[in-house]
XYZ file of C-alpha atoms in Angstrom:
340
model
C 0.096 0.033 0.101
C 1.241 3.467 -0.859
C 1.765 5.946 1.914
C -0.483 8.845 2.276
C 0.495 12.136 0.550
C 1.547 13.680 3.885
C 3.685 10.578 4.759
C 5.335 10.493 1.308
C 6.020 14.247 1.588
C 7.549 13.669 5.017
C 9.795 11.059 3.617
C 10.858 13.228 0.668
C 11.755 16.020 3.074
C 13.805 13.650 5.125
C 15.735 12.462 2.056
C 16.201 15.981 0.703
C 17.623 17.131 4.158
C 19.878 14.255 4.361
C 21.157 14.739 0.869
C 22.117 18.134 1.754
C 24.025 16.819 4.726
C 25.880 14.065 2.658
C 26.889 16.568 -0.106
C 28.974 18.490 2.317
C 31.054 15.381 3.297
C 34.155 14.595 1.320
C 35.130 11.339 3.049
C 33.825 8.390 0.872
C 33.435 6.040 3.706
C 31.332 8.655 5.791
C 29.209 9.285 2.825
C 28.396 5.658 2.365
C 27.245 5.583 6.065
C 25.244 8.582 5.792
C 23.507 7.567 2.564
C 22.609 4.218 4.165
C 21.286 5.807 7.312
C 19.199 8.070 5.012
C 17.827 5.195 2.904
C 16.900 3.217 6.179
C 15.015 6.310 7.410
C 12.704 6.184 4.465
C 11.200 2.924 5.725
C 8.705 3.345 8.549
C 8.190 -0.543 8.702
C 11.687 -1.822 8.934
C 10.876 -5.407 9.813
C 11.521 -6.849 6.275
C 14.270 -4.679 5.120
C 16.401 -4.796 8.295
C 17.697 -8.281 9.276
C 20.326 -9.388 11.695
C 23.986 -9.368 10.564
C 24.304 -12.839 11.767
C 21.464 -13.988 9.584
C 22.701 -16.882 7.482
C 21.324 -15.264 4.288
C 23.755 -12.454 4.552
C 26.576 -14.838 3.240
C 24.549 -16.417 0.555
C 23.860 -15.148 -3.002
C 21.991 -16.363 -6.039
C 21.380 -15.065 -9.515
C 18.174 -16.957 -10.068
C 14.956 -15.152 -10.761
C 12.111 -14.814 -8.393
C 9.873 -17.822 -9.140
C 12.664 -20.097 -8.719
C 14.106 -18.682 -5.426
C 12.537 -16.552 -2.608
C 14.342 -13.507 -1.452
C 14.910 -11.563 1.857
C 14.147 -7.875 2.035
C 11.952 -5.476 0.166
C 11.628 -5.549 -3.566
C 12.057 -2.407 -5.815
C 8.357 -2.835 -6.940
C 7.164 -2.572 -3.224
C 9.157 0.574 -2.345
C 7.877 4.232 -2.586
C 9.580 6.607 -4.924
C 11.352 8.206 -2.072
C 12.711 4.882 -1.017
C 13.740 3.877 -4.411
C 15.667 7.272 -4.776
C 17.446 6.757 -1.491
C 18.597 3.185 -2.277
C 19.878 4.394 -5.754
C 21.789 7.213 -4.130
C 23.371 4.616 -1.874
C 24.451 2.491 -4.825
C 25.769 5.572 -6.528
C 28.189 5.985 -3.582
C 29.593 2.661 -4.018
C 29.582 2.072 -7.731
C 31.270 4.021 -10.495
C 29.169 5.478 -13.245
C 29.670 2.458 -15.452
C 29.131 0.001 -12.505
C 25.820 1.799 -11.815
C 24.712 1.804 -15.406
C 25.593 -1.937 -15.750
C 23.557 -2.658 -12.630
C 20.406 -0.770 -13.917
C 21.010 -2.077 -17.345
C 20.666 -5.668 -15.987
C 17.640 -4.708 -14.112
C 16.115 -3.291 -17.361
C 17.006 -6.357 -19.321
C 14.404 -8.267 -17.153
C 11.781 -5.685 -18.329
C 12.715 -6.613 -21.868
C 12.369 -10.361 -20.919
C 9.109 -9.761 -19.351
C 7.788 -7.719 -22.267
C 9.072 -9.923 -25.091
C 10.015 -13.320 -23.825
C 7.648 -13.763 -20.761
C 7.608 -17.227 -19.126
C 4.568 -17.319 -16.627
C 6.324 -18.919 -13.655
C 9.514 -16.728 -13.865
C 9.009 -13.209 -12.471
C 11.045 -11.134 -14.720
C 10.995 -7.432 -13.993
C 13.123 -4.695 -12.472
C 10.555 -4.682 -9.691
C 11.659 -8.118 -8.575
C 15.173 -7.010 -7.273
C 15.349 -7.172 -3.612
C 17.255 -4.819 -1.059
C 18.188 -5.864 2.412
C 20.056 -4.164 5.270
C 22.063 -6.379 7.598
C 22.051 -4.596 10.861
C 21.451 -0.754 11.441
C 24.072 1.377 9.749
C 26.188 2.839 12.491
C 29.910 3.866 12.656
C 30.865 1.507 15.480
C 28.822 -1.584 14.218
C 29.073 -4.229 11.613
C 26.527 -3.856 8.993
C 26.027 -4.427 5.266
C 23.465 -4.515 2.429
C 22.573 -6.705 -0.503
C 20.846 -5.839 -3.806
C 19.980 -8.960 -5.519
C 17.665 -10.391 -8.384
C 18.059 -12.065 -11.671
C 21.671 -11.917 -12.832
C 22.609 -9.518 -10.123
C 23.990 -9.858 -6.624
C 25.711 -6.809 -4.998
C 27.168 -7.547 -1.523
C 28.633 -4.809 0.564
C 29.962 -5.225 4.080
C 31.027 -2.327 6.343
C 33.169 -2.605 9.690
C 35.594 -0.357 11.232
C 35.103 2.166 8.540
C 36.275 -0.313 6.013
C 34.182 -1.726 3.118
C 34.177 -5.109 1.498
C 32.514 -5.180 -1.913
C 32.450 -8.905 -2.987
C 31.147 -11.170 -4.184
C 30.003 -8.887 -7.078
C 27.954 -10.892 -9.693
C 26.782 -9.381 -12.940
C 25.050 -11.370 -15.598
C 22.961 -10.792 -18.756
C 20.334 -12.751 -20.578
C 20.581 -12.206 -23.403
C 24.289 -11.094 -23.670
C 23.311 -9.529 -26.973
C 19.628 -8.595 -27.645
C 19.071 -9.704 -31.221
C 15.281 -9.045 -31.554
C 12.913 -6.267 -30.846
C 13.616 -2.488 -30.763
C 16.474 -3.275 -28.400
C 18.454 -5.433 -30.923
C 22.147 -4.777 -30.720
C 22.128 -3.970 -26.933
C 25.009 -5.418 -24.907
C 25.135 -4.614 -21.160
C 28.326 -6.551 -20.604
C 29.839 -6.015 -24.135
C 33.164 -4.729 -22.838
C 34.035 -7.722 -20.810
C 33.282 -9.885 -23.888
C 35.241 -7.706 -26.331
C 38.247 -7.397 -24.102
C 38.463 -11.095 -23.607
C 38.685 -11.875 -27.243
C 41.113 -9.019 -27.887
C 43.483 -10.542 -25.150
C 43.222 -14.124 -26.159
C 43.941 -13.357 -29.875
C 46.770 -11.076 -28.907
C 48.771 -14.190 -27.777
C 51.042 -15.998 -30.182
C 50.611 -19.709 -30.758
C 52.841 -20.961 -28.061
C 51.145 -18.530 -25.497
C 47.779 -19.516 -26.844
C 48.497 -23.245 -26.305
C 49.166 -22.509 -22.706
C 46.203 -20.202 -22.138
C 43.540 -22.309 -23.962
C 42.516 -25.379 -21.998
C 41.747 -27.932 -24.704
C 40.902 -30.683 -22.324
C 38.061 -28.900 -20.593
C 34.525 -28.277 -21.875
C 33.088 -24.823 -21.617
C 31.072 -24.628 -18.375
C 27.450 -23.743 -18.283
C 28.094 -21.542 -15.416
C 30.916 -19.787 -13.563
C 32.817 -22.222 -11.478
C 32.372 -20.387 -8.253
C 28.685 -20.209 -8.609
C 26.371 -20.472 -5.454
C 26.214 -24.319 -5.678
C 29.838 -24.846 -5.894
C 31.186 -26.873 -3.006
C 34.581 -25.045 -2.986
C 36.483 -22.195 -4.305
C 38.999 -22.436 -7.305
C 42.398 -23.217 -6.024
C 44.546 -24.386 -8.968
C 46.038 -21.717 -11.323
C 45.300 -22.607 -15.013
C 46.513 -21.069 -18.141
C 49.331 -18.668 -19.049
C 51.008 -16.774 -16.260
C 51.228 -12.930 -16.488
C 55.150 -13.199 -16.276
C 54.950 -14.966 -19.680
C 53.295 -11.974 -21.400
C 55.023 -9.134 -23.301
C 54.441 -5.563 -22.260
C 51.389 -4.891 -24.481
C 49.653 -8.184 -23.450
C 50.201 -7.337 -19.792
C 48.553 -3.936 -20.436
C 45.537 -5.696 -22.118
C 45.177 -8.007 -19.107
C 45.333 -5.146 -16.706
C 42.613 -3.425 -18.717
C 40.385 -6.515 -18.404
C 40.932 -6.695 -14.618
C 40.223 -2.935 -14.378
C 37.019 -3.279 -16.349
C 35.670 -5.476 -13.409
C 37.186 -3.685 -10.458
C 36.159 -0.132 -11.698
C 32.542 -1.172 -11.555
C 33.180 0.072 -8.013
C 33.634 3.835 -7.069
C 37.091 5.296 -7.409
C 38.440 4.766 -3.819
C 37.232 1.300 -3.610
C 38.454 0.244 -7.045
C 41.976 1.606 -6.283
C 42.157 -0.153 -2.983
C 41.343 -3.335 -4.840
C 43.894 -2.772 -7.614
C 46.535 -1.954 -4.943
C 45.761 -5.277 -3.200
C 46.308 -6.967 -6.594
C 49.487 -5.175 -7.446
C 50.883 -5.904 -4.079
C 50.355 -9.684 -4.375
C 52.412 -9.461 -7.764
C 50.804 -8.812 -11.072
C 53.178 -11.446 -12.663
C 51.602 -14.078 -10.547
C 48.122 -13.810 -12.146
C 47.069 -16.450 -14.508
C 44.640 -16.315 -17.481
C 42.799 -19.447 -18.882
C 40.422 -19.769 -21.672
C 37.933 -22.575 -22.493
C 36.283 -22.788 -26.001
C 36.967 -21.465 -29.550
C 38.856 -18.240 -29.826
C 36.764 -16.965 -32.610
C 33.401 -15.211 -31.741
C 30.737 -17.578 -30.397
C 28.013 -17.969 -27.827
C 30.012 -20.655 -26.004
C 33.225 -19.738 -24.264
C 34.667 -18.986 -20.784
C 37.714 -17.326 -19.297
C 39.144 -17.174 -15.920
C 41.613 -14.647 -14.388
C 43.093 -15.937 -11.217
C 45.473 -14.050 -9.025
C 46.814 -14.533 -5.413
C 44.060 -12.345 -4.023
C 41.065 -12.438 -6.355
C 39.206 -14.545 -8.944
C 37.336 -13.015 -11.991
C 35.226 -15.339 -14.107
C 33.272 -14.788 -17.413
C 31.210 -17.367 -19.002
C 28.916 -17.088 -22.044
C 26.676 -20.074 -22.572
C 24.209 -19.690 -25.523
C 24.225 -15.886 -25.554
C 23.811 -15.861 -21.757
C 26.553 -14.231 -19.757
C 27.547 -14.836 -16.096
C 30.476 -12.890 -14.567
C 31.889 -12.368 -11.180
C 34.623 -10.528 -9.337
C 35.502 -11.947 -5.871
C 38.050 -11.799 -3.174
C 39.752 -14.947 -2.098
C 39.807 -13.734 1.584
C 37.318 -10.935 2.026
C 34.035 -12.092 0.408
C 31.184 -10.754 2.685
C 33.823 -8.814 4.751
C 35.510 -11.944 6.007
C 38.899 -10.159 6.400
C 37.746 -6.912 7.730
C 35.511 -8.712 10.278
C 38.424 -10.808 11.308
C 40.559 -7.612 11.829
C 37.544 -6.089 13.773
C 37.372 -8.923 16.233
C 41.219 -8.990 16.568
C 41.185 -5.171 17.337
C 37.910 -5.181 19.378
C 37.699 -8.439 21.349
C 34.124 -9.266 22.625
């Protein structure tokens, strides 16, 4: 049920006041906190959107649509306009402009599916993306939030004024829209193009190392929610075996994923990757190296994993930390420095 006009106006006034306060703050982490507090204030009934930090669902994720899985939190469709605005402003604090546009593009793809390719039992729509807070956002508490729906899982964890931003899952169906007035639209086109550009920059000796001929193209990323364990083996060609131009291309691919995050978060992740040794990163490819709708690549470093899978014009991709998914490392540091 929509709120009364007076209630809606009060929420709008609260959002406007909080926005004014946030826009005077230059520290990025404080801005995130204030945006989160402002977003939560717009919900009079917080029983669904505000869950315990210890809730088991905090460290679970899925890219499946509503109709196959049930979700926690409140859907975009059930929010008021002021609530949607506040949530989008929070997202804009943590995502770069291109990360934000990819996120909203993925959500809009579901509107295309609903309009042109509707399947009755699958609830495709941007209205079916769910937002959840894990604990009340406060400076001295552990809290986080999740935005999740079909082909999207954003997971942010906040502790000791530090932010964890993985796992970060983005997918598209279709990878390339080939019918309707949206024909030609590719939300994750850059990730796809850069992958082909890199693999075909390799000479035959390098390509023989990078392409895993004994493996079939997986139908999903290997670190999908149902996977029993993380990837541990390093496959393919090592960055130390690349020339200068190829290393630059590999770095550009990595940055395409990492720079979905806002500037300071992205550069912190890049610093972690560089400190672990860029030459220790491996790149592996499965499938044909010519354009197709059936291929996979993996970029695996000491501290991170990037996966990209295109199966029948249907993309799944992920950037994740090997130690800090769902804030594992920052929470460990928090407990170490603040014994309970």
